[in-house]
CHARMM-style PDB file with segment names, atoms N, HN, CA, C and O in Angstrom:
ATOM      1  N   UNK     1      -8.556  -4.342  -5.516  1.00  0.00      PROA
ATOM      2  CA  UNK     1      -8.568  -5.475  -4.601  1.00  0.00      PROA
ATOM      3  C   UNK     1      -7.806  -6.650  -5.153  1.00  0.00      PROA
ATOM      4  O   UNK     1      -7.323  -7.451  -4.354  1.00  0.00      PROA
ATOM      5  N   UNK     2      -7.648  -6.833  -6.514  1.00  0.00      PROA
ATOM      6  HN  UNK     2      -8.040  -6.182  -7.164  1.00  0.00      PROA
ATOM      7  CA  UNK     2      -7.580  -8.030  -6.895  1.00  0.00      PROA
ATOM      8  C   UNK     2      -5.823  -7.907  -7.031  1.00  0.00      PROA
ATOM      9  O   UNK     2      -5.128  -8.864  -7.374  1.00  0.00      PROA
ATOM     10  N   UNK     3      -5.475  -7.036  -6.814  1.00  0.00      PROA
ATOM     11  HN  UNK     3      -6.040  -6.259  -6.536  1.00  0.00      PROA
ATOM     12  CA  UNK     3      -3.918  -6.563  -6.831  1.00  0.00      PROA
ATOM     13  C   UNK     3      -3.376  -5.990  -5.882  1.00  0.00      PROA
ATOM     14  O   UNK     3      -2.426  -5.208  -5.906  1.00  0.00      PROA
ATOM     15  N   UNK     4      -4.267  -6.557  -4.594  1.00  0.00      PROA
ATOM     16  HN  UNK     4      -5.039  -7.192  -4.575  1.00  0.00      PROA
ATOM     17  CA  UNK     4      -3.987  -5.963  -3.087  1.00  0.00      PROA
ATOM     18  C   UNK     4      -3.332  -5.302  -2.552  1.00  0.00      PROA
ATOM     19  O   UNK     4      -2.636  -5.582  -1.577  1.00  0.00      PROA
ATOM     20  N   UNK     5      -3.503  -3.635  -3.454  1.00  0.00      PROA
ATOM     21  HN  UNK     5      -4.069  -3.408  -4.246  1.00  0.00      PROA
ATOM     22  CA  UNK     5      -3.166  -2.912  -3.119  1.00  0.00      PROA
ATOM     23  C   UNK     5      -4.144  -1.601  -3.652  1.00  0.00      PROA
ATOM     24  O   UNK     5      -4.814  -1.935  -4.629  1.00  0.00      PROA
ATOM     25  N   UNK     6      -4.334  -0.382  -3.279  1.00  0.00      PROA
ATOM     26  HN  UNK     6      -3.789  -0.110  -2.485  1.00  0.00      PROA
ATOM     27  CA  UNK     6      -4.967   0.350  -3.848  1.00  0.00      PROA
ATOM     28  C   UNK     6      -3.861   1.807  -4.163  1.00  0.00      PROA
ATOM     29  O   UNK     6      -3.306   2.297  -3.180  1.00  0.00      PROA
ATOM     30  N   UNK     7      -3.606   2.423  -5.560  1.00  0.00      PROA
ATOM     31  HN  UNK     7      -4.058   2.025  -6.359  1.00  0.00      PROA
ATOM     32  CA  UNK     7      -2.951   3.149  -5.594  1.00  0.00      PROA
ATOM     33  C   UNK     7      -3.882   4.504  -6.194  1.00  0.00      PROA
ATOM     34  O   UNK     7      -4.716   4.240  -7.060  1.00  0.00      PROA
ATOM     35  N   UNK     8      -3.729   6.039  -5.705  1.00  0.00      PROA
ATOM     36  HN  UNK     8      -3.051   6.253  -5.002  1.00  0.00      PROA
ATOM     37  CA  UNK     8      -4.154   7.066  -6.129  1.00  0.00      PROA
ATOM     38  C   UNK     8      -3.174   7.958  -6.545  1.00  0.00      PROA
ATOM     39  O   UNK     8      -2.087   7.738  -6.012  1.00  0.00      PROA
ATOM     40  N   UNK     9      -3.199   8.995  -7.406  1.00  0.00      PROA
ATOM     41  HN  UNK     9      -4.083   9.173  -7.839  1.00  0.00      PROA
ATOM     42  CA  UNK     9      -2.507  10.175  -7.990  1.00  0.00      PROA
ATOM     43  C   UNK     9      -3.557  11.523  -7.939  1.00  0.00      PROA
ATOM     44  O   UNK     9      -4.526  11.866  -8.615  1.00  0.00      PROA
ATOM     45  N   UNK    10      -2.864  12.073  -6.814  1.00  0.00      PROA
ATOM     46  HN  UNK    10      -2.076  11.794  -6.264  1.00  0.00      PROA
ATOM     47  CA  UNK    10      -3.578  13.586  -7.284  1.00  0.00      PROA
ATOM     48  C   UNK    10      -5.071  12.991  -6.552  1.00  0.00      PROA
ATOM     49  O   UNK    10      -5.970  13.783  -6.270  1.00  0.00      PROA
ATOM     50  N   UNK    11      -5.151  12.037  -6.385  1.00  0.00      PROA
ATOM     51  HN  UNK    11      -4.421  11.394  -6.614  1.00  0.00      PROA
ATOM     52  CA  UNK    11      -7.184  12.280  -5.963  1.00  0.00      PROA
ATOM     53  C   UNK    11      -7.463  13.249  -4.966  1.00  0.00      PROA
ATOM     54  O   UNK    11      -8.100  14.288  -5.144  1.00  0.00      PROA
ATOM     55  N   UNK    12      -6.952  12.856  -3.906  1.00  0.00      PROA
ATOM     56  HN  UNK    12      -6.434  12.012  -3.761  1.00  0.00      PROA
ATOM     57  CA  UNK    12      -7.171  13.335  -2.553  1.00  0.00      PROA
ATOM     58  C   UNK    12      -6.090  15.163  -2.418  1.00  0.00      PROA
ATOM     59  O   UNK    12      -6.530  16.266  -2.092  1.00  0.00      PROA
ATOM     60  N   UNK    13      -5.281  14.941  -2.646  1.00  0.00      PROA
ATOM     61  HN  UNK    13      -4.924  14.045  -2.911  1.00  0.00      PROA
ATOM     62  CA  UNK    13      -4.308  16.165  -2.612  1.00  0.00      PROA
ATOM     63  C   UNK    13      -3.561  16.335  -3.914  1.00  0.00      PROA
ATOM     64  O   UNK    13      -3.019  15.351  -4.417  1.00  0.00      PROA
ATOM     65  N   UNK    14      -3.483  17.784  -4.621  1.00  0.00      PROA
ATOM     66  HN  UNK    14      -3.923  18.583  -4.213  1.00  0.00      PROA
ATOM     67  CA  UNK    14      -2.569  17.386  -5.995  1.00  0.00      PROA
ATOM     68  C   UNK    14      -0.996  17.023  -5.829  1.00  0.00      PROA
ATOM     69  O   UNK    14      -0.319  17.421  -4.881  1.00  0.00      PROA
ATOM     70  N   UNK    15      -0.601  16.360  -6.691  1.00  0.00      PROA
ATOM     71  HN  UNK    15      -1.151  16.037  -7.462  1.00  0.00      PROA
ATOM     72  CA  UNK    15       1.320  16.246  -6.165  1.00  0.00      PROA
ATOM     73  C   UNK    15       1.387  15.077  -5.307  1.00  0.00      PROA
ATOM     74  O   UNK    15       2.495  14.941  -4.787  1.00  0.00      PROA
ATOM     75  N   UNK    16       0.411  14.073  -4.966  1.00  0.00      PROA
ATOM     76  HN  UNK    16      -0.489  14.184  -5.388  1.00  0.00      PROA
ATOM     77  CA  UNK    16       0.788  13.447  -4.031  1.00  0.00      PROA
ATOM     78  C   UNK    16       0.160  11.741  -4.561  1.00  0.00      PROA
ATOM     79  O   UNK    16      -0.860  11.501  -5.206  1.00  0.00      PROA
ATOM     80  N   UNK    17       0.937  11.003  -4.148  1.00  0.00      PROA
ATOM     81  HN  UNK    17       1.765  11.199  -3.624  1.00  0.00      PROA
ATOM     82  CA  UNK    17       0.908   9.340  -4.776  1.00  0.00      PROA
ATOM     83  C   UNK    17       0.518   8.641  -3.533  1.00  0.00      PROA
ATOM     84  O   UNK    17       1.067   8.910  -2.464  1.00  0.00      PROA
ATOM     85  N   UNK    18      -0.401   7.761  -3.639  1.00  0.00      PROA
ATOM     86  HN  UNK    18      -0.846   7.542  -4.507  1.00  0.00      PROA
ATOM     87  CA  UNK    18      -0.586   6.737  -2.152  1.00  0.00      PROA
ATOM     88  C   UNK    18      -0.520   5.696  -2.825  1.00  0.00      PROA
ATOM     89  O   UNK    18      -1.167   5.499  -3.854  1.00  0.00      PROA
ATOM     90  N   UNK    19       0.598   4.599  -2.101  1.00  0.00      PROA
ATOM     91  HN  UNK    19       1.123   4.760  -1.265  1.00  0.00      PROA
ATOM     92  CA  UNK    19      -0.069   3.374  -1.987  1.00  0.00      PROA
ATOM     93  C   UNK    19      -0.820   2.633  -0.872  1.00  0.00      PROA
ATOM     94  O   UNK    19      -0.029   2.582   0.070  1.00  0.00      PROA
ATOM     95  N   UNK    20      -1.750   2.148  -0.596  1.00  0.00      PROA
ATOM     96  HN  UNK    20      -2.393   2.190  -1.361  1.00  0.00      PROA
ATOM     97  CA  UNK    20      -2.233   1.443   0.561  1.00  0.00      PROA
ATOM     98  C   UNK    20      -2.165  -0.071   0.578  1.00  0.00      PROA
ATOM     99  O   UNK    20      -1.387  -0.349  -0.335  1.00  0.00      PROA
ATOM    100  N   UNK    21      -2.468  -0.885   0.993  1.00  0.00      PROA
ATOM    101  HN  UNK    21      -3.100  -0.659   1.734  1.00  0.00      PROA
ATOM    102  CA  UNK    21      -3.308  -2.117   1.423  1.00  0.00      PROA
ATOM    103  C   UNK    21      -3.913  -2.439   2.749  1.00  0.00      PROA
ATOM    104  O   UNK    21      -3.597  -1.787   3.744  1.00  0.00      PROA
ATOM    105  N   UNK    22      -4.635  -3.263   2.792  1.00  0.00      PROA
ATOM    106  HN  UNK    22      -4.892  -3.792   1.983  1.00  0.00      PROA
ATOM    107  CA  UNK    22      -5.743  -3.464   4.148  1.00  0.00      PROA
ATOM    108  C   UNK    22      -4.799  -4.533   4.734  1.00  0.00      PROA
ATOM    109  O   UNK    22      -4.228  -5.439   4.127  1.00  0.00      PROA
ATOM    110  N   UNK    23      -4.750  -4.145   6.416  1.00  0.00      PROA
ATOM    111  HN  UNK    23      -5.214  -3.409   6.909  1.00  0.00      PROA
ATOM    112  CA  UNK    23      -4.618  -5.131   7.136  1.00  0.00      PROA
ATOM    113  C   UNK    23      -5.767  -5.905   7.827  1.00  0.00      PROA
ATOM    114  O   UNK    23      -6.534  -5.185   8.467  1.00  0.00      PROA
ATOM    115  N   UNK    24      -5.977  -6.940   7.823  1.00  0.00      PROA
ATOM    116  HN  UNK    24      -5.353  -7.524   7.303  1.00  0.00      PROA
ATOM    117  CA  UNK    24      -7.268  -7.573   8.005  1.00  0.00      PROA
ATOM    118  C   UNK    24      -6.742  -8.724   9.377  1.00  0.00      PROA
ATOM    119  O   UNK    24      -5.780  -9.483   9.499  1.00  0.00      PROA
ATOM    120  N   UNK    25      -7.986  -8.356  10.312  1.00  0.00      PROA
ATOM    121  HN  UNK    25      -8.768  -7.740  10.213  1.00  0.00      PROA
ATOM    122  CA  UNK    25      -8.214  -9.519  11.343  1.00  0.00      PROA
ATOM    123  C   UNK    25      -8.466 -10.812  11.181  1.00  0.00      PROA
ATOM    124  O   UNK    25      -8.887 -11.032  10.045  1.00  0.00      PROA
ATOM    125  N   UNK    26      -8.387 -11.704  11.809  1.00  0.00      PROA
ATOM    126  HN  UNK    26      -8.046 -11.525  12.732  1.00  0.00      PROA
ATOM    127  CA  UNK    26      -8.450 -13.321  11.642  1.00  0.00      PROA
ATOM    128  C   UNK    26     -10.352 -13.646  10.931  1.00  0.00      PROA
ATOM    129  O   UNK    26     -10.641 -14.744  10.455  1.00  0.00      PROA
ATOM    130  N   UNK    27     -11.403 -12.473  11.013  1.00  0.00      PROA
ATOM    131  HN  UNK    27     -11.169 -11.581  11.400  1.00  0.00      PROA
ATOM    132  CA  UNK    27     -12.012 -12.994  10.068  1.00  0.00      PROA
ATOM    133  C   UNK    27     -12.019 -12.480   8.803  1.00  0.00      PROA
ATOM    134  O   UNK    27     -13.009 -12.807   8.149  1.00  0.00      PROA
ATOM    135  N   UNK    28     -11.158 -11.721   8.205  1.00  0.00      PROA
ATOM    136  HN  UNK    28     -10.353 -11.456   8.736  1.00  0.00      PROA
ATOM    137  CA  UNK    28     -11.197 -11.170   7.125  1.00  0.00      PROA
ATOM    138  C   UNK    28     -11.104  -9.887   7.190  1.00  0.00      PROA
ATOM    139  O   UNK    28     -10.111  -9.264   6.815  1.00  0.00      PROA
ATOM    140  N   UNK    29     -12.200  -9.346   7.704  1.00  0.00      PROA
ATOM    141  HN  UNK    29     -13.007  -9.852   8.009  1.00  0.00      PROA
ATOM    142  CA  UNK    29     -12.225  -7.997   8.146  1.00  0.00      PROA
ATOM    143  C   UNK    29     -11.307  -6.960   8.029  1.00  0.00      PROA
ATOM    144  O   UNK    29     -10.344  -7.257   8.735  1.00  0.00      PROA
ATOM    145  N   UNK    30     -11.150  -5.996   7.538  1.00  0.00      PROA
ATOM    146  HN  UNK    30     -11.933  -5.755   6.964  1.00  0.00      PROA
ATOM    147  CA  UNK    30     -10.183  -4.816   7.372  1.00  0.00      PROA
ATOM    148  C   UNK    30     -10.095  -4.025   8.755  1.00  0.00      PROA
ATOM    149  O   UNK    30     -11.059  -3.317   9.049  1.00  0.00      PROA
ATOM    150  N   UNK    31      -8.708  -4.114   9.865  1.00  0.00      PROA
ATOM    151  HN  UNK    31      -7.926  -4.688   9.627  1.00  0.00      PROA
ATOM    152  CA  UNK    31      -8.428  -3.322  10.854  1.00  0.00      PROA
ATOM    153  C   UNK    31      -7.565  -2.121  10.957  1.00  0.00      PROA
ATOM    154  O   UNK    31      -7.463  -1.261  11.833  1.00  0.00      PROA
ATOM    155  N   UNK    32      -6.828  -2.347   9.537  1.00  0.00      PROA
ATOM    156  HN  UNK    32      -6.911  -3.045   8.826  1.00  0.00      PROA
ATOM    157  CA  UNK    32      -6.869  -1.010   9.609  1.00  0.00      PROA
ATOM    158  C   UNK    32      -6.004  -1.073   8.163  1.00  0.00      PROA
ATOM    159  O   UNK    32      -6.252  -2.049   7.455  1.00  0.00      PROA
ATOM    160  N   UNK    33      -4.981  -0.080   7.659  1.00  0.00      PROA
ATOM    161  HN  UNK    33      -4.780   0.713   8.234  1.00  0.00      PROA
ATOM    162  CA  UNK    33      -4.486   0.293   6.620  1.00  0.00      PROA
ATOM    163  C   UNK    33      -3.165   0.475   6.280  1.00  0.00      PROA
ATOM    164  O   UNK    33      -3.192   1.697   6.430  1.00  0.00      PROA
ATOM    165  N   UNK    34      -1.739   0.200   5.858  1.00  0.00      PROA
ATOM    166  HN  UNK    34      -1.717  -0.792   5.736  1.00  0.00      PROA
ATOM    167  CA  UNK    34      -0.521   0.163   5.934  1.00  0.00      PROA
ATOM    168  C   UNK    34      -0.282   0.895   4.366  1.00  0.00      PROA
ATOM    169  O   UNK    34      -0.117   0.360   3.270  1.00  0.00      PROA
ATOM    170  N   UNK    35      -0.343   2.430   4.785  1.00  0.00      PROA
ATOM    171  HN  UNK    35      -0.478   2.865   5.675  1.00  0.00      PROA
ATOM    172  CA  UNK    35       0.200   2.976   3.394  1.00  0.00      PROA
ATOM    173  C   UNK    35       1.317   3.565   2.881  1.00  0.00      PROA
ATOM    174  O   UNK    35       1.994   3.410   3.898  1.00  0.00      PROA
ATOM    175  N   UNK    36       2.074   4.128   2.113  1.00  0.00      PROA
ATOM    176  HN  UNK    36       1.525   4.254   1.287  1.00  0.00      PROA
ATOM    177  CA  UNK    36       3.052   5.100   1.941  1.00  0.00      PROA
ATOM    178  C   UNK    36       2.092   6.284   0.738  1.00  0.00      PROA
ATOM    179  O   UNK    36       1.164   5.923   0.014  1.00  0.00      PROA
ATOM    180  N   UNK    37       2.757   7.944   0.848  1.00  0.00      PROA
ATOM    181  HN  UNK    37       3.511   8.238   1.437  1.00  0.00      PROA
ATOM    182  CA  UNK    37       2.546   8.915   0.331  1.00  0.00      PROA
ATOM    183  C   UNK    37       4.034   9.592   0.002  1.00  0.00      PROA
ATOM    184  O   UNK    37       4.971   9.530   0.799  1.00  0.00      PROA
ATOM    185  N   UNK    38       4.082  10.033  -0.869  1.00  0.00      PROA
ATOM    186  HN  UNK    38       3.321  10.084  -1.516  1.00  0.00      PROA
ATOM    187  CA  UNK    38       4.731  10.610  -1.250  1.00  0.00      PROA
ATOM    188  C   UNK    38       4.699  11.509  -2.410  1.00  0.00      PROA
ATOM    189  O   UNK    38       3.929  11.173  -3.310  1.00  0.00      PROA
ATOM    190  N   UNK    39       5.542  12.839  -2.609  1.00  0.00      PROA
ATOM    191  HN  UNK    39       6.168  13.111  -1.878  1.00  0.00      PROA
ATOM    192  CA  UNK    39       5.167  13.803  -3.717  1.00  0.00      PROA
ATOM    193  C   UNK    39       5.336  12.601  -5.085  1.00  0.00      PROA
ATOM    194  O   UNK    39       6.165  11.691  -5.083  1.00  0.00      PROA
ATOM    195  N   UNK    40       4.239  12.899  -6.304  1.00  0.00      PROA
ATOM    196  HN  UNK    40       3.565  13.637  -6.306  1.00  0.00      PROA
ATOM    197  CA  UNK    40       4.282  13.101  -7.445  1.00  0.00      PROA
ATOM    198  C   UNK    40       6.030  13.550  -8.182  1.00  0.00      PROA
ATOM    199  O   UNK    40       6.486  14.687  -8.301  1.00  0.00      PROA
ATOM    200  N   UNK    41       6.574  12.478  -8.500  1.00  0.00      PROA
ATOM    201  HN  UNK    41       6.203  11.554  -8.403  1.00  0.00      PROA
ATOM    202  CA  UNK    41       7.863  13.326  -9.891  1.00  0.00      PROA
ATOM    203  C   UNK    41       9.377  12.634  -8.446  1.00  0.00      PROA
ATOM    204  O   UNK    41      10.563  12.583  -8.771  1.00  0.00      PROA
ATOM    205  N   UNK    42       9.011  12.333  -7.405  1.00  0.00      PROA
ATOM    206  HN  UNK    42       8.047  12.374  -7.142  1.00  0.00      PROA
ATOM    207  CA  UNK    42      10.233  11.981  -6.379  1.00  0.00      PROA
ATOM    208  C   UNK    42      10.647  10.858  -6.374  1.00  0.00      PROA
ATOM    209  O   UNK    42      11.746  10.561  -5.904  1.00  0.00      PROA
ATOM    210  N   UNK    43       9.546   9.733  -7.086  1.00  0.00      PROA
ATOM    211  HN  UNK    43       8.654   9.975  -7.467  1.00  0.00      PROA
ATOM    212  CA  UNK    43      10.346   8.140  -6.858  1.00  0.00      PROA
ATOM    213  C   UNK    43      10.358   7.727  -8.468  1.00  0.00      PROA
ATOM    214  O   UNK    43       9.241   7.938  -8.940  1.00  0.00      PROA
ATOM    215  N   UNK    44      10.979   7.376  -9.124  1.00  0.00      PROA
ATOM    216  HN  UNK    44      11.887   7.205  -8.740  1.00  0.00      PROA
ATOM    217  CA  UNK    44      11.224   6.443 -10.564  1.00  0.00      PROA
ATOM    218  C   UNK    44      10.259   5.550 -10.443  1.00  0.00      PROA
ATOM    219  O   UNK    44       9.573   5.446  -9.426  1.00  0.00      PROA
ATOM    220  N   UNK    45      10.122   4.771 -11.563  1.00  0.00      PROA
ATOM    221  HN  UNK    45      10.679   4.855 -12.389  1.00  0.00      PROA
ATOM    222  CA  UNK    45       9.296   3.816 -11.701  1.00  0.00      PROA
ATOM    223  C   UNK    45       9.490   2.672 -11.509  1.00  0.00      PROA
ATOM    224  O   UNK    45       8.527   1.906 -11.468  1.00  0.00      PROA
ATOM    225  N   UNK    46      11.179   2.072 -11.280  1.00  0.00      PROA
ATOM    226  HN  UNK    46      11.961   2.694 -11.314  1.00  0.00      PROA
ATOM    227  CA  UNK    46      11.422   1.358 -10.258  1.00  0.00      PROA
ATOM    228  C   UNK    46      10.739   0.882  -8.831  1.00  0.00      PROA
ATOM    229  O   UNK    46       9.939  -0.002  -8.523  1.00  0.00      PROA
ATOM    230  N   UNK    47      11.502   1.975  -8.069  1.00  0.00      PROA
ATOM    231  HN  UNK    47      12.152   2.693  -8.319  1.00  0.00      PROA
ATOM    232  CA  UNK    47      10.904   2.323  -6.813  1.00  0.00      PROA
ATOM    233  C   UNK    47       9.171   2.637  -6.734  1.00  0.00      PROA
ATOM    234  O   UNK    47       8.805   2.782  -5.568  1.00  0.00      PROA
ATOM    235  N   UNK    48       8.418   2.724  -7.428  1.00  0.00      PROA
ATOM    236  HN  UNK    48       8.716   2.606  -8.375  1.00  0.00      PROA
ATOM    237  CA  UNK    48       7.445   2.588  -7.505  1.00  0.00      PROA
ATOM    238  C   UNK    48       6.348   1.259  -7.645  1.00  0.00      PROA
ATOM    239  O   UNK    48       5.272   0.933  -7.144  1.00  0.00      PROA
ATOM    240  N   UNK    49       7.272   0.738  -8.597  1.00  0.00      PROA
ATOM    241  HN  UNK    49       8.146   1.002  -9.003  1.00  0.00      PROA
ATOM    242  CA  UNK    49       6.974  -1.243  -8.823  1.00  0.00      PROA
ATOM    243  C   UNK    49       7.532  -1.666  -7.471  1.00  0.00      PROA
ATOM    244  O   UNK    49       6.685  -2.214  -6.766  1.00  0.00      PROA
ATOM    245  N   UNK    50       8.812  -1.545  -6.901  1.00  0.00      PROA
ATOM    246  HN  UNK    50       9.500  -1.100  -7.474  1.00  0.00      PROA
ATOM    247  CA  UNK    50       9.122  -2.040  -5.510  1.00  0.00      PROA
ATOM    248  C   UNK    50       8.166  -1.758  -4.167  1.00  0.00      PROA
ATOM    249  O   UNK    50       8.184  -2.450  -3.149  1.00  0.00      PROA
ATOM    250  N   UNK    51       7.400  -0.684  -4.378  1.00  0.00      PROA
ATOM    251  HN  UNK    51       7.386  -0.122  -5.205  1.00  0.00      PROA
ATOM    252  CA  UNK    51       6.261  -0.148  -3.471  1.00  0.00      PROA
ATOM    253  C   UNK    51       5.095  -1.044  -3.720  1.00  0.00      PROA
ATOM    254  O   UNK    51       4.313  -1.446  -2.858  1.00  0.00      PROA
ATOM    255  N   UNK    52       5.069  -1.290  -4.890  1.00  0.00      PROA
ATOM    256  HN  UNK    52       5.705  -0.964  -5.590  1.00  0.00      PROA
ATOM    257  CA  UNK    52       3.531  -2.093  -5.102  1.00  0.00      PROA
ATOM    258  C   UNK    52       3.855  -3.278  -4.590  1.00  0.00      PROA
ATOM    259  O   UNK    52       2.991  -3.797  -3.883  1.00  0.00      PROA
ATOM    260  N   UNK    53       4.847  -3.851  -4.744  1.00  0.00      PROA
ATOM    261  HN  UNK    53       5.549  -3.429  -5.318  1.00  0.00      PROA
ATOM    262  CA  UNK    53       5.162  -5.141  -3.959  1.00  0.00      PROA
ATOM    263  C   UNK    53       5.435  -5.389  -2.327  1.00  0.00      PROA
ATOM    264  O   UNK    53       5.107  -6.369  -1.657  1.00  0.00      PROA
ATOM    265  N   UNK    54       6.120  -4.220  -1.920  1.00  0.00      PROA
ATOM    266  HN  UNK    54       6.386  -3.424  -2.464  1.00  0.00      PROA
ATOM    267  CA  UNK    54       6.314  -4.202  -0.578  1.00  0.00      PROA
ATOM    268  C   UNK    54       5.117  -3.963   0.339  1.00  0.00      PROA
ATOM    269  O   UNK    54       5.125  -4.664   1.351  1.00  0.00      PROA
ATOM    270  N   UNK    55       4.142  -3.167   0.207  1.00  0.00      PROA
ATOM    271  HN  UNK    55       4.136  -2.598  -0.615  1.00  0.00      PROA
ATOM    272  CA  UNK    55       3.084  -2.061   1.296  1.00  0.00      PROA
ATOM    273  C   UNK    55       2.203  -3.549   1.219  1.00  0.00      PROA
ATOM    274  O   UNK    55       2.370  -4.162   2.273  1.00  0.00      PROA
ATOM    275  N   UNK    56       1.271  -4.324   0.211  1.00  0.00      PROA
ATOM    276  HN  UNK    56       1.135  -3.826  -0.645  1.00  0.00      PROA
ATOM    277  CA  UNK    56       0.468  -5.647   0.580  1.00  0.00      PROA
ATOM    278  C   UNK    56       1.792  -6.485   0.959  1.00  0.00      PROA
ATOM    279  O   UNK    56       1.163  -7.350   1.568  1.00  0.00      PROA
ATOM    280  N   UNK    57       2.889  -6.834   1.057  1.00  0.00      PROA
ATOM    281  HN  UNK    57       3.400  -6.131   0.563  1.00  0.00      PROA
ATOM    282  CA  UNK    57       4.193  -7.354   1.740  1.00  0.00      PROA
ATOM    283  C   UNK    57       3.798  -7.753   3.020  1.00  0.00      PROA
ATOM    284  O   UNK    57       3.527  -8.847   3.515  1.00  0.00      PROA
ATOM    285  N   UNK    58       3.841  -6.105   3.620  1.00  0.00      PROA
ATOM    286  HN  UNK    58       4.061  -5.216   3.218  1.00  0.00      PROA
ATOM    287  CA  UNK    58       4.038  -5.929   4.524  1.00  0.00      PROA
ATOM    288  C   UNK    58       2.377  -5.842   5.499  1.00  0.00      PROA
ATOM    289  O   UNK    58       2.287  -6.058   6.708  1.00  0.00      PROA
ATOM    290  N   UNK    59       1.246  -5.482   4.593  1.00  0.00      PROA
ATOM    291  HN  UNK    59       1.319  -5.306   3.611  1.00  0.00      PROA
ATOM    292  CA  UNK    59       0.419  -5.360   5.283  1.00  0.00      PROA
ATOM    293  C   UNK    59       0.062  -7.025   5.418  1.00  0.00      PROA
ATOM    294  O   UNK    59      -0.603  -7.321   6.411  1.00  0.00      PROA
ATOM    295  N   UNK    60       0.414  -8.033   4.582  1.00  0.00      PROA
ATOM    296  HN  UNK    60       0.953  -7.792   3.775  1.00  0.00      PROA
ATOM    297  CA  UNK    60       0.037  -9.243   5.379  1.00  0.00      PROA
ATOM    298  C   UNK    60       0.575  -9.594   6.097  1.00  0.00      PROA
ATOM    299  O   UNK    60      -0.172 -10.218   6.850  1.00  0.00      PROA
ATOM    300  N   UNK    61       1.864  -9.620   6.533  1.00  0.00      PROA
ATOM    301  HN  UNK    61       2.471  -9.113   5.921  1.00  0.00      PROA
ATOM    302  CA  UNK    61       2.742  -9.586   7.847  1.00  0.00      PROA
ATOM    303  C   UNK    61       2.093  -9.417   8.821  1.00  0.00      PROA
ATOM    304  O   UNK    61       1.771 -10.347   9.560  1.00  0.00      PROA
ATOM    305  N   UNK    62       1.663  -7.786   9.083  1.00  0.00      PROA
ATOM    306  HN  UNK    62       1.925  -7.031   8.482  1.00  0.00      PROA
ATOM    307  CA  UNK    62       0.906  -7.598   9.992  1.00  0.00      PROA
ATOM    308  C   UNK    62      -0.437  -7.885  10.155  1.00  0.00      PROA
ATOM    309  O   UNK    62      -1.056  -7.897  11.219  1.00  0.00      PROA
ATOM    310  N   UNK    63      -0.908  -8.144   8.905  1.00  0.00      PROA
ATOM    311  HN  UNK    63      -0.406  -8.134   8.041  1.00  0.00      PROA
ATOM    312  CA  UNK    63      -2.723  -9.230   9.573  1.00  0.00      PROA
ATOM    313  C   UNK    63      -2.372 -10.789   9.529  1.00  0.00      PROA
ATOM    314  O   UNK    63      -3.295 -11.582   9.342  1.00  0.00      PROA
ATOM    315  N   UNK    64      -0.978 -11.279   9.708  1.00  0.00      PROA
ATOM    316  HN  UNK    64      -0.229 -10.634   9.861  1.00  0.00      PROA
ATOM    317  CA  UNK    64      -0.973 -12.957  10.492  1.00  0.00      PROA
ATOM    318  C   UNK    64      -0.419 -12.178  11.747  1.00  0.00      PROA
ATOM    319  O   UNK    64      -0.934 -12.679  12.747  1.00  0.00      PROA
ATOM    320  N   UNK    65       0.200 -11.426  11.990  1.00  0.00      PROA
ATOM    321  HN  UNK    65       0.619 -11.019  11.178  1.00  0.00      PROA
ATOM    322  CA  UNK    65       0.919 -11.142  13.153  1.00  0.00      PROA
ATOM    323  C   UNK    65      -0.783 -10.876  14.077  1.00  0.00      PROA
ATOM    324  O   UNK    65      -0.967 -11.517  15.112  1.00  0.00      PROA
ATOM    325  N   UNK    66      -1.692 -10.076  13.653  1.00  0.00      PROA
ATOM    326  HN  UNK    66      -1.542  -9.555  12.812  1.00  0.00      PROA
ATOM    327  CA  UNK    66      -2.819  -9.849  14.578  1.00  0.00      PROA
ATOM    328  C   UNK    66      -3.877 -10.769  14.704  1.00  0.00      PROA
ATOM    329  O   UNK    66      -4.777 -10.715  15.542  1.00  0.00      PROA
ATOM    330  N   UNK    67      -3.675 -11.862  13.575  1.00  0.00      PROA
ATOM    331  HN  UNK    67      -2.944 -11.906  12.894  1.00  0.00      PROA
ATOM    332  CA  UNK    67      -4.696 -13.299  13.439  1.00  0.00      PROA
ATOM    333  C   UNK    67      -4.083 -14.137  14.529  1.00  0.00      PROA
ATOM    334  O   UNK    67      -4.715 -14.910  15.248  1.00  0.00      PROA
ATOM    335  N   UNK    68      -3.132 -13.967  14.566  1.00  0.00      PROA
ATOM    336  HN  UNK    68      -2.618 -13.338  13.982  1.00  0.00      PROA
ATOM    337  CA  UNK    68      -1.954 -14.610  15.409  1.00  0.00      PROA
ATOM    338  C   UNK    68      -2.163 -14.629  17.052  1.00  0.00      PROA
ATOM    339  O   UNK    68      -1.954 -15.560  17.829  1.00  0.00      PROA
ATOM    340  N   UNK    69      -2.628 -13.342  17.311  1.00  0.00      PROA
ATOM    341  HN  UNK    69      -2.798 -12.586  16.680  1.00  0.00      PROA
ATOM    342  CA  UNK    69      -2.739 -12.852  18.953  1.00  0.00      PROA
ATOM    343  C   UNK    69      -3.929 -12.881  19.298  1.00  0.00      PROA
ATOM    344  OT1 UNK    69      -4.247 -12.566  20.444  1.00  0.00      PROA
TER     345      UNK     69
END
């Protein structure tokens, strides 16, 4: 949470990387989830630091865009 984003390896499926973050309604509330997946060994560690920054990016975008309406 405190790095608003949540990342897994292998938990859920083996070979496979999630990043998530919560999109949240005007009271806080979590409405829903803005993630990427992808295989294990396919993105550098670059592109991986650029993911951690982009997916909470983008999921606050879309919870002012829905606080918004």
């Amino acid at each position: 949470r405190e790095r608003g984003f949540a990342e897994e390896h292998d938990t859920t499926t083996n070979g496979i990387v999630c990043i998530a973050s919560p999109v949240v309604i005007a009271d806080g509330l979590p409405a829903a989830a803005l993630g990427v997946a992808f295989l294990e060994g396919t993105r550098d560690a670059k592109d991986i630091d650029h993911l951690r920054e982009l997916v909470p990016a983008l999921a606050s975008e879309f919870s002012k865009e829905l606080a918004a309406s």
